[in-house]
mmCIF file of C-alpha atoms in Angstrom:
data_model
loop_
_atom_site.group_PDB
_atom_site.id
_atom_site.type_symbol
_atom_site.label_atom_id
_atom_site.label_comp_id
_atom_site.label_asym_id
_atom_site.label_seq_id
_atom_site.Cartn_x
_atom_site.Cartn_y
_atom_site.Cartn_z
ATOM 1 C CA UNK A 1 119.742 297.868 38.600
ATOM 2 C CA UNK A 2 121.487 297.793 41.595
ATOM 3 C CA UNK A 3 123.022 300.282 44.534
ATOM 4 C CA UNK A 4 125.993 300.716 45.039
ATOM 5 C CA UNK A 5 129.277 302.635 46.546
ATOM 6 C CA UNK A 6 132.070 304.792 44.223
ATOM 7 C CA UNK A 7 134.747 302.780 45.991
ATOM 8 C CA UNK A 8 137.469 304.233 43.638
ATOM 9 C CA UNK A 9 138.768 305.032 40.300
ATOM 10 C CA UNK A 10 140.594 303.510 37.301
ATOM 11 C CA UNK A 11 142.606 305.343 35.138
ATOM 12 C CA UNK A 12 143.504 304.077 31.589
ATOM 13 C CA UNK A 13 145.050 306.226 28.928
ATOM 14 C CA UNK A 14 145.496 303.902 26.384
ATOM 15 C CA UNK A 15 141.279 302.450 25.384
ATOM 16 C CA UNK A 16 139.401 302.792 23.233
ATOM 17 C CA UNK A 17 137.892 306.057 21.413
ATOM 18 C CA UNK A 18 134.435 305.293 22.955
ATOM 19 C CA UNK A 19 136.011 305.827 26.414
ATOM 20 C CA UNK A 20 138.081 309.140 26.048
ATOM 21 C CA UNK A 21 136.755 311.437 28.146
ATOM 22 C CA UNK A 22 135.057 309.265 30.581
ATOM 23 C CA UNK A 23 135.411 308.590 34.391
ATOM 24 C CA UNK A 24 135.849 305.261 35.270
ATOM 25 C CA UNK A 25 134.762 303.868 38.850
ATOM 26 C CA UNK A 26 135.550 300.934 41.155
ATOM 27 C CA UNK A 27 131.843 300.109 42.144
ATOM 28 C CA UNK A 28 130.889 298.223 45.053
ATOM 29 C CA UNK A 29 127.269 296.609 44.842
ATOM 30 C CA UNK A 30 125.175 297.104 48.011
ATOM 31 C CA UNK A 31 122.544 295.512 49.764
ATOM 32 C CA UNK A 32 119.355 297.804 50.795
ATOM 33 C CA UNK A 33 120.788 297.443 54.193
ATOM 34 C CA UNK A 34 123.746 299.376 53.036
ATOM 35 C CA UNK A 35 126.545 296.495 53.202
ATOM 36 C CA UNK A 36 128.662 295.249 50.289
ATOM 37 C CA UNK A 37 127.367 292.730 48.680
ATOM 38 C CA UNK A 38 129.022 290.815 45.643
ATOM 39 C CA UNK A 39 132.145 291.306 43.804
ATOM 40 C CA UNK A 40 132.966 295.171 42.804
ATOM 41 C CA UNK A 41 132.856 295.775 39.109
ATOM 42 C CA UNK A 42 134.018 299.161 36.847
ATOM 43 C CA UNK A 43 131.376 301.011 35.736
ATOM 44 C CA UNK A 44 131.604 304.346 33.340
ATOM 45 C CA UNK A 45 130.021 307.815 35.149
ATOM 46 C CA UNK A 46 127.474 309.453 33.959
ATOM 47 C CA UNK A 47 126.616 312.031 36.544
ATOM 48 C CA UNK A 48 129.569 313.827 37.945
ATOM 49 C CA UNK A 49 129.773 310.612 40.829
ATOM 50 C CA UNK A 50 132.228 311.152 43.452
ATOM 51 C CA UNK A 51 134.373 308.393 45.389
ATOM 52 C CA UNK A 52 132.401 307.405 48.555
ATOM 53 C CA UNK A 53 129.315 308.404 47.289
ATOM 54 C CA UNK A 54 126.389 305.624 47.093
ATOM 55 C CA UNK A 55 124.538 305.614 43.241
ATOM 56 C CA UNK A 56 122.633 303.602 41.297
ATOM 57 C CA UNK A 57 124.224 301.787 38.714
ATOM 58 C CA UNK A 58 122.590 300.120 35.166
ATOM 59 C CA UNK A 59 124.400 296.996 33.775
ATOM 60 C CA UNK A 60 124.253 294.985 30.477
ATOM 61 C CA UNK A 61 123.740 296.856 26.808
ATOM 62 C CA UNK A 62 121.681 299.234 28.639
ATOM 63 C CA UNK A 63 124.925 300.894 30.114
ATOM 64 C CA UNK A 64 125.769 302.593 26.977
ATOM 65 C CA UNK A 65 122.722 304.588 26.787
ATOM 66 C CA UNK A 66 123.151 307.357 29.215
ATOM 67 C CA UNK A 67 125.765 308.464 26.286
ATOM 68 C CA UNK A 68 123.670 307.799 23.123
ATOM 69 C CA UNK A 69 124.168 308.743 20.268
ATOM 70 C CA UNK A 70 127.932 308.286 20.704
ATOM 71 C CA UNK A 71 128.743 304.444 21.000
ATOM 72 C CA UNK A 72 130.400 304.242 24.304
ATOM 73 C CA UNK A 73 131.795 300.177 25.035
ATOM 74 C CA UNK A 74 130.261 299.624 28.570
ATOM 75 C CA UNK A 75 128.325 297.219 30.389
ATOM 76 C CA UNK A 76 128.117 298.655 33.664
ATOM 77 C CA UNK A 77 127.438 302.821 34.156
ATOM 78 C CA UNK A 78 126.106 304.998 37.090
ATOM 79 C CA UNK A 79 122.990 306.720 36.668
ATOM 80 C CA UNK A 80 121.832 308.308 39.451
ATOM 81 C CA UNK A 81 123.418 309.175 42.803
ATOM 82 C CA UNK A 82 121.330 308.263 45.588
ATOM 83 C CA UNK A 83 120.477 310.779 48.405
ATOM 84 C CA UNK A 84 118.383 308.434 50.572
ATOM 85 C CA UNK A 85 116.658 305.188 50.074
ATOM 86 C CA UNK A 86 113.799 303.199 52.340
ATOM 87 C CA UNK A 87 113.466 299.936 52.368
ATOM 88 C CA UNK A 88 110.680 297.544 54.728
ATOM 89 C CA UNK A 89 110.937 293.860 53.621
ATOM 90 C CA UNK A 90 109.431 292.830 56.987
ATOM 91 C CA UNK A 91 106.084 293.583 55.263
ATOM 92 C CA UNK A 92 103.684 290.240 55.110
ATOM 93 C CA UNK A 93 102.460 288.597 51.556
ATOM 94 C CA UNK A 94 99.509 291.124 50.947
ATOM 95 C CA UNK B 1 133.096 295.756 33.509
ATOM 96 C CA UNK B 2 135.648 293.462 34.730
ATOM 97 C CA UNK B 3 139.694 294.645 35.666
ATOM 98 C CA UNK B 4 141.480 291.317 33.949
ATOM 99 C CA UNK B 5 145.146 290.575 33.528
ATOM 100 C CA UNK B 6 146.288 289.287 29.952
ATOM 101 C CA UNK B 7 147.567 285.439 31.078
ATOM 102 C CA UNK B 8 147.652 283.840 27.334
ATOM 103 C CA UNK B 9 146.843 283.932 23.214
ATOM 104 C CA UNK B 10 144.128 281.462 21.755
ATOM 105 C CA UNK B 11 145.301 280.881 18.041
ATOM 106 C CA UNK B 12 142.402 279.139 15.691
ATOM 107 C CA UNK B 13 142.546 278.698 12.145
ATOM 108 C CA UNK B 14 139.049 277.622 11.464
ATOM 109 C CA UNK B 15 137.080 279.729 12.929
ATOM 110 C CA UNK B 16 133.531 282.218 11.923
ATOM 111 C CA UNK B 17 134.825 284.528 9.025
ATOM 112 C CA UNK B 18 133.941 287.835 10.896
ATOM 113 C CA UNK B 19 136.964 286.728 13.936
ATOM 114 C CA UNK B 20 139.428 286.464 11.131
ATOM 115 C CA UNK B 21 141.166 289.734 12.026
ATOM 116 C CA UNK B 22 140.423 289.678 15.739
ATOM 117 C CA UNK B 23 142.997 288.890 17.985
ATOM 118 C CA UNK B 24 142.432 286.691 20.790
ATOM 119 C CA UNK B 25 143.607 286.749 24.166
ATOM 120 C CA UNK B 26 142.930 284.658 27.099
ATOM 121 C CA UNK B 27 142.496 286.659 30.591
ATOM 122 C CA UNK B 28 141.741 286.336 34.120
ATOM 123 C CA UNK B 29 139.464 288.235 35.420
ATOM 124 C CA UNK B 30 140.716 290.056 38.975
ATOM 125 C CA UNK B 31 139.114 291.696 41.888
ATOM 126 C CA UNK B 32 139.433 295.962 42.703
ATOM 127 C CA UNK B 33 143.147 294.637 44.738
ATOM 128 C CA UNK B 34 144.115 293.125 41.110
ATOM 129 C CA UNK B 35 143.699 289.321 42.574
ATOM 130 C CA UNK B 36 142.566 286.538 40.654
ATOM 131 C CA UNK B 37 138.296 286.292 40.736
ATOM 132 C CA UNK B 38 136.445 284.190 38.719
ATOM 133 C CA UNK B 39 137.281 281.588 35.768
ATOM 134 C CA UNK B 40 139.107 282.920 32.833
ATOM 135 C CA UNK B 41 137.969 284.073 29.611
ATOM 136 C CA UNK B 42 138.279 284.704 25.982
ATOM 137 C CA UNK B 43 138.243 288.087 25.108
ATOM 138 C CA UNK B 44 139.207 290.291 21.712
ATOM 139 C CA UNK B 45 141.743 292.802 22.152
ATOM 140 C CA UNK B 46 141.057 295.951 20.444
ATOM 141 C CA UNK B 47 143.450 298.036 22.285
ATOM 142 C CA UNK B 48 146.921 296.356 21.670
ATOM 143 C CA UNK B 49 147.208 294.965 24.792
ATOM 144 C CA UNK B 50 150.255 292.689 25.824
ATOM 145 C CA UNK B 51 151.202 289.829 27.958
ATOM 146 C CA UNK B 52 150.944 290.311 31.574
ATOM 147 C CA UNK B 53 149.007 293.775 31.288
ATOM 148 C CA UNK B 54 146.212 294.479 33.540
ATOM 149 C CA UNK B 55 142.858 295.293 31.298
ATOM 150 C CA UNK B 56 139.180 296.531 31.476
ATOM 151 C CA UNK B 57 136.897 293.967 29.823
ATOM 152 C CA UNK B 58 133.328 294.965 28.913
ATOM 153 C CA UNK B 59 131.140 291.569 28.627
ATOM 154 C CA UNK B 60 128.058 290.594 27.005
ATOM 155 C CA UNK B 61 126.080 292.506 23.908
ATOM 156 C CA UNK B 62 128.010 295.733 24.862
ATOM 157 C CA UNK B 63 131.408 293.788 23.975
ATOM 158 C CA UNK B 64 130.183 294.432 20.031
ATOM 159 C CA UNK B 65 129.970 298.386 20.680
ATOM 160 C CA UNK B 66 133.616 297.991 21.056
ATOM 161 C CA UNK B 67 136.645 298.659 17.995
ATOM 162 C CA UNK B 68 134.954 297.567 15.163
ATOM 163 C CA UNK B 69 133.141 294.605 16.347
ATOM 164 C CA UNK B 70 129.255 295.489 15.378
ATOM 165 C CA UNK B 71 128.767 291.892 13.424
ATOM 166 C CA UNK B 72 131.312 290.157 15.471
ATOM 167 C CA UNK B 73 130.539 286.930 17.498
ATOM 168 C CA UNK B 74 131.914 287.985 20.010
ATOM 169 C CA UNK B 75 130.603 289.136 24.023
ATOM 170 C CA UNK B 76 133.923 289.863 25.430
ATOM 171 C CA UNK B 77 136.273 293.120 25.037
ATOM 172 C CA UNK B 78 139.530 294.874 25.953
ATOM 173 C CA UNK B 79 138.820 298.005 26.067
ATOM 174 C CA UNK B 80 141.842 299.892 27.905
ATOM 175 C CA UNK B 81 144.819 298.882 29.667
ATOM 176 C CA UNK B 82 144.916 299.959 33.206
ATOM 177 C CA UNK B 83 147.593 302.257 34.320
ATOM 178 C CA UNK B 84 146.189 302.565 38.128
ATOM 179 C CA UNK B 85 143.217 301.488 40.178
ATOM 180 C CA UNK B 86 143.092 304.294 43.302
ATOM 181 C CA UNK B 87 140.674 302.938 46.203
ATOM 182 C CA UNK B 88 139.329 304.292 49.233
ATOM 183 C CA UNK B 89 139.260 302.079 51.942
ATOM 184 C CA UNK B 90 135.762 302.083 53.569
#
């Protein structure tokens, strides 16, 4: 899974029935250091995600289940939006 | 998923059974400013999409949960047709 920033939105009315009803977002991966890092991507929301907020995103088959038992076509979906996030990869081998 | 643009048709005769009624369209994959990113694909429209049209592509095993593709060989969707990609500039 990976962090990343709402950078925007896509709007599509015409898609199919698995996506009616769903927000899709521009995503931008991050690095733990907070900068962009790889190509963005759409992703469906599944938490109420606004733009410019930073979230966690799932990709692959795994992206439908937030919305199980309805079969929603998606291989990238946020999951969680991130309040804060530490990360120390200075630390030696232990 | 990936924002694509429709670029061409792939038309094959002899091909597995279950893509007989699939239609297939060639597209190239683009970036959030809609320019070209990445090689270009294969993908099966289940949307109606047409020549030129940007798309949303979902890839791999999710392509399948897509239309009516569940025993399809397939691991590349349309699944809409983009009418506008709004960005905030960070």
């Amino acid at each position: 899974m990976q962090l990343a920033r709402v950078a925007g939105t896509v709007v599509a009315t015409r898609k199919d029935p698995g996506l009616h009803g769903l927000k899709l977002l521009v995503l931008q991966p991050l690095a733990p250091d907070g900068a962009a890092a790889g190509a963005s991507l759409v992703g469906v929301d599944s938490i109420g995600a606004g733009v410019g907020e930073t979230v966690f995103i799932v990709r692959g088959r795994e992206a439908s289940f937030p919305f199980l038992p309805r079969q929603v076509p998606t291989d990238a979906a946020v999951v969680a939006s991130v309040d804060s996030w530490f990360v120390d990869d200075t630390a030696p081998e232990s | 998923m990936l924002l694509a643009r429709i670029i061409g048709t792939v038309v094959a005769t002899q091909k597995d059974e279950r893509l007989v009624s699939s239609k297939l369209l060639v597209v190239q994959p683009l970036d959030a400013h809609r320019a070209a990113r990445g090689g270009q694909l294969v993908a099966v429209d289940t949307v109606d999409a047409g020549f030129g049209e940007t798309v949303l592509i979902v890839s791999g095993s999710s392509a399948r949960l897509a239309g009516q593709l569940q025993e399809t060989p397939v691991d590349a969707a349309i699944v809409g047709i983009v009418d506008t990609v709004e960005l905030t500039e960070h």
